[in-house]
Amino acid sequence: MNRNRLYESIEHIDDDILERSERRFNKKKLRKLARAAIAVAGAAAVAAGVFTIAPRFTGLALYAIAEAEYPEMAHYPNEWAPTFESDYDAWKASKQKFNYYDEAYNGKYDSLDAVLSDSVGTLLSGAGDANVAASPVNLYIALAMLAEISDGESRQQILDYVGIDDIDTLRELTREVWQGHYSNDGATTSILASSIWLDDEVSVDKNVMNTLAEYYYASSYQGDMSSEKYSGAYRDWLNRETGGLLKNQIDDKQFDAESLLALATTVYYQAKWDIEFDAADNTDGIFHSAVGDVETEFMFSRDNSRYFWADKFGAVYKALENRGGNMWFILPDEGVTIDELLADPQLGDFIAAGDEWENQKQLMVNLSLPKFDLTSRLDIKEKLRELGIEAVFDPNKAEFSAVKSDNENPYIRSVDHSVRLTVDEEGVSAAAYTEMMMYGAAMPPDEEIDFTLDRPFIFVLESYLGLPLFVGVVNQP
């Protein structure tokens, strides 16, 4: 999100005060304060990616080239335990090693935020009446890895898209993104996992594989692409890294015997609402979908919150606890279709600005939100072409410096991007993977607004650091 640096001179902030305040005040501005204090002390303490030949999943030992190991994080303590205070201090210290980014990357991080926010319209357009979702952060990680193993025009088009001058800067920024979004403390889960799978006839630059492990937390494997055992190991990796949420999509994954390379990135996310919905307040209602009215269950909350508006939509957000971020709900104005809104540049501007958007007002917000379990699977190769990334898909232009074959030139044939996201009274669970085979909104009333999501809407799950972790369209809850 757009971040000014008014508070960069602040050196010490009581984190307990921050955590208590986050429930009442602008979370993003508090995040600015927190980052200004934590970045200096925490940057040197953040564990770097470590590569090792020993895999995290022992069944993959046969295939491992280099295996990333995730940093350890203290678990959120039992609040009833006699040692809670000391355990909490240990958890907080562990947490502060992550969920921040180095102040040296302010400009690059803001630029990346703008790029990912602007991509939302392209990624979600054209779904018609179906639900659709994507993970811009997940896609960024995949593209960054692709840049690392490529060269020439293939690499340059990716660097141009993300607005980065060179591979060294991209490498460092990707590590910042990974560490800033990592959480595995038993309360909130946010893990960006990556892997590259190679056929055994391919020659591999192992130094690059080690770089992928160190900076991208990505594991690399090599085996016979025509082997069911190798495909089974791949499916096992995908299922483990997405918490089983995408099992139906993954169970049919099989390497093509002619494939030389598969690149997979995943996001596994679970977090509870800062203030949960009360199931006793749930009601049955009608959702006016594009294909007809559907009866569904709506959750309800009433909070003193902020309402945001633009030319064609209104929006509210609901916070997730333990630095889980915010989930935004964007409702097109009556008469405005989802595709119209997705084509409006103002949508990307709003997603990037978030709670710093100019048109906002503090109100009593009566939020009615349908429970939903959304699954989406897309081949987004053509969407990446729209974003200017083309060379990697052309066998005559693709340049992969770290992966070579004596028989043919490796190139990307498909980009499979799957997402599942569930929303209920307690919170949000989501998973995603990307696989690459080679009108005027009126100003709100003075005091109160009913924000009822009873027609197709857009959601954005914004990470604690402000990047769009998941985005989607709910056409049919």
Short mmCIF file of C-alpha atoms in Angstrom, two decimals:
data_model
loop_
_atom_site.label_atom_id
_atom_site.label_comp_id
_atom_site.label_asym_id
_atom_site.label_seq_id
_atom_site.Cartn_x
_atom_site.Cartn_y
_atom_site.Cartn_z
CA MET A 1 0.00 0.00 0.00
CA ASN A 2 1.02 3.65 -0.34
CA ARG A 3 3.38 4.22 2.56
CA ASN A 4 4.65 7.62 3.68
CA ARG A 5 7.52 7.72 6.12
CA LEU A 6 6.29 10.20 8.76
CA TYR A 7 7.32 7.90 11.55
CA GLU A 8 10.67 6.63 10.41
CA SER A 9 12.49 8.60 13.14
CA ILE A 10 10.72 6.62 15.86
CA GLU A 11 13.14 4.12 17.29
CA HIS A 12 11.26 2.42 20.11
CA ILE A 13 7.63 1.37 20.26
CA ASP A 14 5.94 -0.70 22.93
CA ASP A 15 4.60 -3.65 20.96
CA ASP A 16 2.01 -4.51 23.58
CA ILE A 17 0.51 -1.04 23.12
CA LEU A 18 0.54 -1.56 19.39
CA GLU A 19 -1.17 -4.92 19.62
CA ARG A 20 -3.87 -3.59 21.94
CA SER A 21 -4.37 -0.55 19.71
CA GLU A 22 -4.64 -2.50 16.49
CA ARG A 23 -8.16 -3.54 17.38
CA ARG A 24 -9.31 0.11 17.57
CA PHE A 25 -7.28 2.19 15.16
CA ASN A 26 -5.97 2.28 11.62
CA LYS A 27 -4.08 -0.97 11.36
CA LYS A 28 -2.02 0.16 8.44
CA LYS A 29 -0.67 3.27 10.11
CA LEU A 30 0.23 1.17 13.12
CA ARG A 31 2.03 -1.18 10.82
CA LYS A 32 4.08 1.75 9.58
CA LEU A 33 5.13 2.52 13.13
CA ALA A 34 5.91 -1.10 13.82
CA ARG A 35 8.03 -1.49 10.73
CA ALA A 36 10.04 1.63 11.46
CA ALA A 37 10.98 0.19 14.84
CA ILE A 38 11.35 -3.47 13.99
CA ALA A 39 13.18 -3.30 10.69
CA VAL A 40 16.46 -2.10 12.16
CA ALA A 41 16.52 -4.51 15.08
CA GLY A 42 14.90 -7.40 13.28
CA ALA A 43 16.60 -7.37 9.90
CA ALA A 44 19.81 -8.92 11.12
CA ALA A 45 17.90 -11.46 13.22
CA VAL A 46 15.80 -12.83 10.37
CA ALA A 47 16.84 -16.32 9.46
CA ALA A 48 17.92 -16.61 5.85
CA GLY A 49 16.83 -19.49 3.67
CA VAL A 50 18.96 -22.54 4.27
CA PHE A 51 19.55 -25.16 1.63
CA THR A 52 20.35 -28.72 2.39
CA ILE A 53 20.36 -32.04 0.63
CA ALA A 54 18.15 -33.60 3.32
CA PRO A 55 14.49 -32.99 2.33
CA ARG A 56 11.69 -31.97 4.66
CA PHE A 57 9.62 -34.85 3.28
CA THR A 58 11.67 -38.01 3.56
CA GLY A 59 9.86 -39.62 0.60
CA LEU A 60 11.55 -37.06 -1.64
CA ALA A 61 15.11 -37.90 -0.63
CA LEU A 62 15.60 -39.86 -3.81
CA TYR A 63 14.95 -36.80 -5.97
CA ALA A 64 16.28 -33.84 -3.97
CA ILE A 65 18.90 -31.52 -5.44
CA ALA A 66 18.57 -28.73 -2.86
CA GLU A 67 15.87 -28.46 -0.21
CA ALA A 68 14.69 -25.29 1.50
CA GLU A 69 14.11 -25.37 5.23
CA TYR A 70 11.59 -23.03 6.81
CA PRO A 71 12.63 -20.97 9.85
CA GLU A 72 11.36 -22.08 13.23
CA MET A 73 8.71 -19.90 14.87
CA ALA A 74 7.54 -20.12 18.48
CA HIS A 75 3.93 -21.22 18.83
CA TYR A 76 1.30 -18.93 20.30
CA PRO A 77 1.11 -19.90 23.99
CA ASN A 78 -1.74 -21.38 25.98
CA GLU A 79 -3.40 -18.37 27.62
CA TRP A 80 -4.33 -20.47 30.66
CA ALA A 81 -0.84 -21.80 31.28
CA PRO A 82 1.07 -20.50 34.35
CA THR A 83 4.01 -19.69 32.08
CA PHE A 84 1.88 -17.64 29.67
CA GLU A 85 3.69 -14.32 30.18
CA SER A 86 7.16 -15.69 29.50
CA ASP A 87 5.85 -17.88 26.69
CA TYR A 88 4.09 -14.87 25.18
CA ASP A 89 7.29 -12.82 25.27
CA ALA A 90 9.11 -15.63 23.47
CA TRP A 91 6.33 -15.88 20.88
CA LYS A 92 6.35 -12.12 20.32
CA ALA A 93 10.12 -12.04 19.88
CA SER A 94 9.87 -14.88 17.38
CA LYS A 95 7.03 -13.18 15.52
CA GLN A 96 8.96 -9.94 15.19
CA LYS A 97 11.63 -11.65 13.14
CA PHE A 98 9.06 -11.81 10.38
CA ASN A 99 6.03 -9.85 9.09
CA TYR A 100 8.10 -6.81 8.25
CA TYR A 101 10.28 -5.74 5.38
CA ASP A 102 13.63 -4.01 5.40
CA GLU A 103 13.22 -0.22 5.13
CA ALA A 104 15.84 -0.27 2.38
CA TYR A 105 13.19 -1.88 0.16
CA ASN A 106 10.44 0.75 0.69
CA GLY A 107 10.38 1.94 -2.90
CA LYS A 108 10.65 -1.53 -4.40
CA TYR A 109 7.97 -2.92 -2.09
CA ASP A 110 5.55 -0.09 -2.92
CA SER A 111 6.25 -0.56 -6.60
CA LEU A 112 5.57 -4.28 -6.34
CA ASP A 113 2.33 -3.57 -4.47
CA ALA A 114 1.19 -1.31 -7.32
CA VAL A 115 2.10 -3.90 -9.95
CA LEU A 116 0.28 -6.73 -8.19
CA SER A 117 -2.77 -4.54 -7.49
CA ASP A 118 -2.95 -3.46 -11.12
CA SER A 119 -2.85 -7.10 -12.23
CA VAL A 120 -6.11 -7.96 -10.43
CA GLY A 121 -8.36 -6.85 -13.30
CA THR A 122 -6.43 -8.98 -15.78
CA LEU A 123 -6.25 -12.06 -13.56
CA LEU A 124 -9.95 -12.10 -12.65
CA SER A 125 -11.56 -10.97 -15.92
CA GLY A 126 -13.45 -13.23 -18.28
CA ALA A 127 -14.84 -15.69 -15.73
CA GLY A 128 -18.43 -15.09 -16.80
CA ASP A 129 -20.84 -16.49 -14.22
CA ALA A 130 -18.27 -18.62 -12.42
CA ASN A 131 -16.36 -17.93 -9.25
CA VAL A 132 -12.73 -17.06 -9.83
CA ALA A 133 -9.76 -16.39 -7.59
CA ALA A 134 -6.03 -15.84 -7.84
CA SER A 135 -3.04 -15.16 -5.64
CA PRO A 136 -0.97 -12.26 -6.99
CA VAL A 137 1.76 -12.87 -4.42
CA ASN A 138 1.93 -16.54 -5.34
CA LEU A 139 2.20 -15.64 -9.00
CA TYR A 140 4.96 -13.14 -8.26
CA ILE A 141 7.03 -15.80 -6.52
CA ALA A 142 6.62 -18.12 -9.52
CA LEU A 143 7.69 -15.42 -11.97
CA ALA A 144 10.67 -14.46 -9.82
CA MET A 145 11.84 -18.08 -9.80
CA LEU A 146 11.36 -18.24 -13.54
CA ALA A 147 13.55 -15.16 -13.93
CA GLU A 148 16.22 -16.80 -11.78
CA ILE A 149 16.54 -19.85 -14.02
CA SER A 150 16.26 -17.94 -17.31
CA ASP A 151 18.29 -15.36 -19.19
CA GLY A 152 18.05 -12.85 -22.03
CA GLU A 153 14.61 -11.69 -23.14
CA SER A 154 12.89 -14.34 -21.01
CA ARG A 155 14.35 -12.83 -17.84
CA GLN A 156 14.11 -9.22 -18.96
CA GLN A 157 10.36 -9.37 -19.65
CA ILE A 158 9.77 -10.57 -16.09
CA LEU A 159 12.06 -7.91 -14.62
CA ASP A 160 10.27 -5.25 -16.67
CA TYR A 161 6.87 -6.46 -15.50
CA VAL A 162 7.73 -6.34 -11.80
CA GLY A 163 9.67 -3.09 -12.21
CA ILE A 164 13.03 -4.43 -11.03
CA ASP A 165 16.32 -3.50 -12.70
CA ASP A 166 18.36 -6.63 -12.11
CA ILE A 167 18.20 -10.20 -10.87
CA ASP A 168 20.15 -9.47 -7.68
CA THR A 169 17.54 -6.94 -6.54
CA LEU A 170 14.70 -9.29 -7.50
CA ARG A 171 16.35 -12.05 -5.52
CA GLU A 172 16.68 -9.93 -2.37
CA LEU A 173 13.15 -8.51 -2.71
CA THR A 174 11.68 -11.99 -3.08
CA ARG A 175 13.34 -13.09 0.14
CA GLU A 176 11.87 -9.99 1.86
CA VAL A 177 8.41 -10.90 0.52
CA TRP A 178 8.73 -14.50 1.67
CA GLN A 179 9.93 -13.67 5.16
CA GLY A 180 7.40 -10.83 5.52
CA HIS A 181 4.53 -13.22 4.80
CA TYR A 182 5.75 -16.22 6.78
CA SER A 183 3.77 -17.32 9.82
CA ASN A 184 3.61 -20.80 11.31
CA ASP A 185 2.88 -20.24 15.00
CA GLY A 186 -0.20 -22.39 15.56
CA ALA A 187 -2.47 -19.32 15.51
CA THR A 188 -1.98 -17.96 12.00
CA THR A 189 -0.56 -19.90 9.09
CA SER A 190 0.89 -18.20 6.03
CA ILE A 191 3.43 -20.18 4.06
CA LEU A 192 4.68 -19.50 0.55
CA ALA A 193 6.19 -22.74 -0.72
CA SER A 194 7.98 -23.27 -4.01
CA SER A 195 9.60 -26.12 -5.88
CA ILE A 196 11.07 -26.94 -9.25
CA TRP A 197 10.82 -30.43 -10.74
CA LEU A 198 13.20 -31.51 -13.47
CA ASP A 199 13.44 -34.47 -15.79
CA ASP A 200 16.50 -36.60 -15.33
CA GLU A 201 17.70 -35.96 -18.89
CA VAL A 202 18.09 -32.25 -18.13
CA SER A 203 21.42 -30.80 -17.09
CA VAL A 204 21.06 -28.51 -14.08
CA ASP A 205 23.13 -25.67 -12.68
CA LYS A 206 23.22 -26.72 -9.03
CA ASN A 207 24.48 -23.31 -7.94
CA VAL A 208 21.21 -21.83 -9.22
CA MET A 209 19.25 -24.51 -7.38
CA ASN A 210 21.07 -23.53 -4.18
CA THR A 211 20.23 -19.88 -4.87
CA LEU A 212 16.55 -20.84 -5.24
CA ALA A 213 16.69 -22.57 -1.87
CA GLU A 214 18.47 -19.70 -0.14
CA TYR A 215 16.53 -16.70 -1.48
CA TYR A 216 13.22 -18.15 -2.65
CA TYR A 217 12.83 -20.94 -0.08
CA ALA A 218 12.35 -23.21 -3.09
CA SER A 219 13.23 -26.89 -3.27
CA SER A 220 14.47 -28.61 -6.40
CA TYR A 221 14.04 -32.23 -7.47
CA GLN A 222 15.07 -34.34 -10.41
CA GLY A 223 13.65 -37.63 -11.68
CA ASP A 224 11.95 -39.44 -14.52
CA MET A 225 8.98 -37.33 -15.67
CA SER A 226 7.35 -40.44 -17.11
CA SER A 227 7.46 -42.20 -13.74
CA GLU A 228 4.26 -42.47 -11.69
CA LYS A 229 6.39 -42.53 -8.56
CA TYR A 230 7.90 -39.14 -9.41
CA SER A 231 4.44 -37.69 -10.17
CA GLY A 232 3.22 -39.13 -6.88
CA ALA A 233 6.01 -37.38 -5.01
CA TYR A 234 4.97 -34.14 -6.73
CA ARG A 235 1.34 -34.57 -5.70
CA ASP A 236 2.41 -35.34 -2.17
CA TRP A 237 4.47 -32.14 -2.02
CA LEU A 238 1.56 -30.05 -3.35
CA ASN A 239 -0.94 -31.56 -0.90
CA ARG A 240 1.35 -31.10 2.09
CA GLU A 241 2.15 -27.49 1.24
CA THR A 242 -1.52 -26.55 0.74
CA GLY A 243 -2.83 -28.32 3.84
CA GLY A 244 -4.95 -30.69 1.74
CA LEU A 245 -7.30 -27.85 0.76
CA LEU A 246 -6.70 -28.42 -2.96
CA LYS A 247 -6.67 -32.21 -2.92
CA ASN A 248 -9.36 -32.55 -5.61
CA GLN A 249 -7.39 -30.34 -7.96
CA ILE A 250 -4.08 -32.00 -7.18
CA ASP A 251 -5.07 -35.67 -7.29
CA ASP A 252 -5.19 -35.65 -11.09
CA LYS A 253 -1.79 -33.99 -11.49
CA GLN A 254 0.52 -36.07 -13.62
CA PHE A 255 3.74 -35.09 -15.32
CA ASP A 256 3.64 -35.28 -19.09
CA ALA A 257 6.27 -37.76 -20.18
CA GLU A 258 7.55 -35.14 -22.63
CA SER A 259 7.88 -32.46 -19.95
CA LEU A 260 11.33 -31.30 -18.99
CA LEU A 261 10.44 -29.02 -16.10
CA ALA A 262 7.57 -28.15 -13.75
CA LEU A 263 7.70 -25.12 -11.49
CA ALA A 264 5.22 -25.03 -8.61
CA THR A 265 4.52 -22.30 -6.04
CA THR A 266 1.90 -22.53 -3.31
CA VAL A 267 0.29 -20.37 -0.63
CA TYR A 268 -1.28 -21.91 2.46
CA TYR A 269 -3.13 -19.46 4.69
CA GLN A 270 -5.34 -19.78 7.78
CA ALA A 271 -6.35 -16.96 10.13
CA LYS A 272 -9.18 -16.07 12.47
CA TRP A 273 -11.20 -12.88 12.36
CA ASP A 274 -10.08 -10.28 14.87
CA ILE A 275 -13.74 -10.20 15.94
CA GLU A 276 -15.54 -13.37 14.93
CA PHE A 277 -19.06 -13.55 13.57
CA ASP A 278 -21.66 -14.96 15.96
CA ALA A 279 -23.40 -17.94 14.37
CA ALA A 280 -26.53 -17.04 16.37
CA ASP A 281 -26.83 -13.94 14.16
CA ASN A 282 -26.76 -15.90 10.91
CA THR A 283 -29.80 -15.64 8.64
CA ASP A 284 -30.96 -17.27 5.43
CA GLY A 285 -31.28 -14.85 2.54
CA ILE A 286 -31.21 -14.48 -1.21
CA PHE A 287 -28.03 -13.92 -3.19
CA HIS A 288 -28.78 -12.43 -6.60
CA SER A 289 -26.27 -14.27 -8.76
CA ALA A 290 -25.78 -13.80 -12.48
CA VAL A 291 -27.59 -17.08 -13.17
CA GLY A 292 -30.52 -16.48 -10.82
CA ASP A 293 -31.43 -16.05 -7.19
CA VAL A 294 -29.83 -18.47 -4.76
CA GLU A 295 -30.77 -19.03 -1.12
CA THR A 296 -27.70 -18.89 1.08
CA GLU A 297 -26.62 -18.37 4.68
CA PHE A 298 -25.47 -14.87 5.61
CA MET A 299 -23.26 -13.96 8.56
CA PHE A 300 -23.85 -10.60 10.25
CA SER A 301 -21.72 -8.15 12.20
CA ARG A 302 -22.29 -4.62 13.45
CA ASP A 303 -19.14 -2.59 14.02
CA ASN A 304 -18.01 1.00 14.16
CA SER A 305 -15.80 0.83 11.12
CA ARG A 306 -14.88 2.65 7.95
CA TYR A 307 -16.75 2.69 4.67
CA PHE A 308 -14.87 3.44 1.45
CA TRP A 309 -16.32 4.48 -1.87
CA ALA A 310 -15.31 5.27 -5.45
CA ASP A 311 -17.03 6.01 -8.74
CA LYS A 312 -18.35 2.49 -9.23
CA PHE A 313 -18.15 0.67 -5.92
CA GLY A 314 -18.24 0.71 -2.15
CA ALA A 315 -16.00 -1.29 0.15
CA VAL A 316 -15.42 -2.33 3.75
CA TYR A 317 -12.83 -4.56 5.36
CA LYS A 318 -12.70 -6.97 8.26
CA ALA A 319 -9.46 -7.50 10.15
CA LEU A 320 -7.83 -10.85 10.85
CA GLU A 321 -6.02 -11.39 14.12
CA ASN A 322 -2.38 -12.05 14.87
CA ARG A 323 -1.07 -10.00 11.95
CA GLY A 324 -3.22 -11.97 9.54
CA GLY A 325 -4.02 -8.86 7.50
CA ASN A 326 -7.40 -7.58 6.31
CA MET A 327 -10.07 -9.01 4.07
CA TRP A 328 -11.69 -6.41 1.84
CA PHE A 329 -15.17 -6.74 0.36
CA ILE A 330 -15.77 -4.62 -2.74
CA LEU A 331 -19.39 -4.33 -3.93
CA PRO A 332 -20.10 -2.86 -7.39
CA ASP A 333 -22.80 -0.20 -7.46
CA GLU A 334 -26.21 -1.20 -8.74
CA GLY A 335 -26.03 -1.40 -12.53
CA VAL A 336 -22.26 -1.99 -12.61
CA THR A 337 -21.11 -5.46 -13.63
CA ILE A 338 -18.10 -7.26 -12.23
CA ASP A 339 -16.32 -7.11 -15.59
CA GLU A 340 -16.94 -3.35 -15.84
CA LEU A 341 -15.38 -2.90 -12.43
CA LEU A 342 -12.44 -5.16 -13.19
CA ALA A 343 -11.70 -3.07 -16.31
CA ASP A 344 -11.72 0.18 -14.29
CA PRO A 345 -8.17 1.35 -13.40
CA GLN A 346 -9.62 2.85 -10.21
CA LEU A 347 -9.98 -0.66 -8.80
CA GLY A 348 -6.24 -1.30 -8.89
CA ASP A 349 -5.60 2.15 -7.42
CA PHE A 350 -7.97 1.38 -4.55
CA ILE A 351 -6.44 -2.01 -3.82
CA ALA A 352 -2.99 -0.42 -3.69
CA ALA A 353 -4.15 2.47 -1.46
CA GLY A 354 -6.29 0.40 0.91
CA ASP A 355 -7.22 2.23 4.10
CA GLU A 356 -5.38 5.33 2.86
CA TRP A 357 -8.02 5.78 0.13
CA GLU A 358 -9.27 9.38 0.12
CA ASN A 359 -13.02 8.67 0.04
CA GLN A 360 -13.76 7.07 3.41
CA LYS A 361 -15.93 7.71 6.43
CA GLN A 362 -16.26 6.29 9.93
CA LEU A 363 -19.71 4.72 10.27
CA MET A 364 -21.66 2.03 12.01
CA VAL A 365 -21.39 -0.71 9.40
CA ASN A 366 -23.97 -3.50 9.35
CA LEU A 367 -22.16 -6.15 7.34
CA SER A 368 -24.04 -9.09 5.84
CA LEU A 369 -21.63 -11.55 4.28
CA PRO A 370 -22.49 -14.91 2.73
CA LYS A 371 -20.45 -17.88 3.85
CA PHE A 372 -18.60 -19.29 0.89
CA ASP A 373 -16.17 -21.97 -0.17
CA LEU A 374 -14.64 -20.92 -3.47
CA THR A 375 -12.54 -23.07 -5.75
CA SER A 376 -10.91 -21.80 -8.92
CA ARG A 377 -8.57 -23.36 -11.46
CA LEU A 378 -7.17 -21.40 -14.38
CA ASP A 379 -4.55 -21.68 -17.08
CA ILE A 380 -3.28 -18.11 -16.96
CA LYS A 381 -0.69 -18.29 -19.72
CA GLU A 382 -2.66 -15.89 -21.94
CA LYS A 383 -3.16 -13.50 -19.02
CA LEU A 384 0.60 -13.42 -18.50
CA ARG A 385 0.99 -12.62 -22.18
CA GLU A 386 -1.36 -9.67 -21.64
CA LEU A 387 0.98 -8.51 -18.89
CA GLY A 388 3.95 -8.57 -21.27
CA ILE A 389 5.50 -11.94 -20.43
CA GLU A 390 5.76 -13.84 -23.69
CA ALA A 391 9.24 -15.16 -24.46
CA VAL A 392 9.16 -18.04 -21.95
CA PHE A 393 6.18 -19.53 -23.84
CA ASP A 394 7.93 -19.55 -27.23
CA PRO A 395 10.22 -22.54 -27.95
CA ASN A 396 12.21 -20.34 -30.32
CA LYS A 397 12.71 -17.51 -27.83
CA ALA A 398 12.76 -19.08 -24.38
CA GLU A 399 16.18 -18.93 -22.74
CA PHE A 400 16.73 -21.08 -19.66
CA SER A 401 20.34 -20.74 -18.63
CA ALA A 402 20.09 -22.99 -15.56
CA VAL A 403 18.21 -25.84 -17.23
CA LYS A 404 19.39 -27.31 -20.51
CA SER A 405 18.50 -30.28 -22.70
CA ASP A 406 20.52 -31.80 -25.53
CA ASN A 407 17.37 -32.73 -27.43
CA GLU A 408 15.14 -29.65 -27.31
CA ASN A 409 14.88 -26.09 -26.06
CA PRO A 410 12.88 -25.91 -22.79
CA TYR A 411 9.90 -23.56 -22.74
CA ILE A 412 6.70 -23.09 -20.71
CA ARG A 413 3.61 -24.74 -22.19
CA SER A 414 1.01 -24.00 -19.50
CA VAL A 415 0.52 -22.09 -16.26
CA ASP A 416 -1.96 -23.84 -13.99
CA HIS A 417 -3.14 -21.58 -11.16
CA SER A 418 -5.53 -23.04 -8.56
CA VAL A 419 -7.06 -21.40 -5.49
CA ARG A 420 -9.42 -22.51 -2.76
CA LEU A 421 -10.67 -20.05 -0.15
CA THR A 422 -13.26 -20.61 2.56
CA VAL A 423 -14.89 -17.94 4.71
CA ASP A 424 -16.99 -18.72 7.78
CA GLU A 425 -17.77 -17.35 11.26
CA GLU A 426 -14.31 -18.03 12.61
CA GLY A 427 -12.09 -16.82 9.81
CA VAL A 428 -10.47 -17.60 6.49
CA SER A 429 -8.70 -20.66 5.12
CA ALA A 430 -7.06 -20.46 1.73
CA ALA A 431 -4.61 -22.24 -0.50
CA ALA A 432 -3.25 -21.61 -3.95
CA TYR A 433 -0.72 -23.08 -6.28
CA THR A 434 0.75 -22.00 -9.57
CA GLU A 435 2.24 -24.62 -11.81
CA MET A 436 4.21 -23.73 -14.88
CA MET A 437 4.87 -26.50 -17.33
CA MET A 438 7.51 -25.37 -19.23
CA TYR A 439 -21.08 3.99 -12.13
CA GLY A 440 -20.93 7.13 -9.32
CA ALA A 441 -21.20 5.97 -5.76
CA ALA A 442 -23.19 8.25 -3.51
CA MET A 443 -21.52 9.53 -0.37
CA PRO A 444 -22.67 7.39 2.56
CA PRO A 445 -25.22 8.53 5.16
CA ASP A 446 -24.03 10.34 8.26
CA GLU A 447 -24.23 7.59 10.84
CA GLU A 448 -24.90 4.09 9.58
CA ILE A 449 -24.80 1.93 6.49
CA ASP A 450 -26.08 -1.53 5.59
CA PHE A 451 -23.39 -3.23 3.54
CA THR A 452 -25.10 -6.33 2.20
CA LEU A 453 -23.14 -8.56 -0.12
CA ASP A 454 -26.17 -10.13 -1.80
CA ARG A 455 -24.94 -9.88 -5.38
CA PRO A 456 -21.60 -10.67 -7.05
CA PHE A 457 -18.68 -8.99 -5.30
CA ILE A 458 -14.91 -8.85 -5.27
CA PHE A 459 -12.75 -9.76 -2.30
CA VAL A 460 -9.12 -8.97 -1.57
CA LEU A 461 -7.24 -10.70 1.21
CA GLU A 462 -4.54 -8.18 2.02
CA SER A 463 -1.51 -9.39 3.93
CA TYR A 464 -0.27 -7.67 7.08
CA LEU A 465 2.33 -5.89 4.95
CA GLY A 466 -0.27 -4.71 2.45
CA LEU A 467 0.22 -6.98 -0.56
CA PRO A 468 -2.78 -8.67 -2.24
CA LEU A 469 -2.30 -12.25 -1.08
CA PHE A 470 -5.60 -13.53 -2.53
CA VAL A 471 -8.16 -11.83 -4.80
CA GLY A 472 -11.37 -13.17 -6.26
CA VAL A 473 -14.91 -12.76 -7.50
CA VAL A 474 -17.83 -14.45 -5.75
CA ASN A 475 -20.53 -14.90 -8.37
CA GLN A 476 -22.20 -17.85 -6.65
CA PRO A 477 -21.57 -18.45 -2.92
#
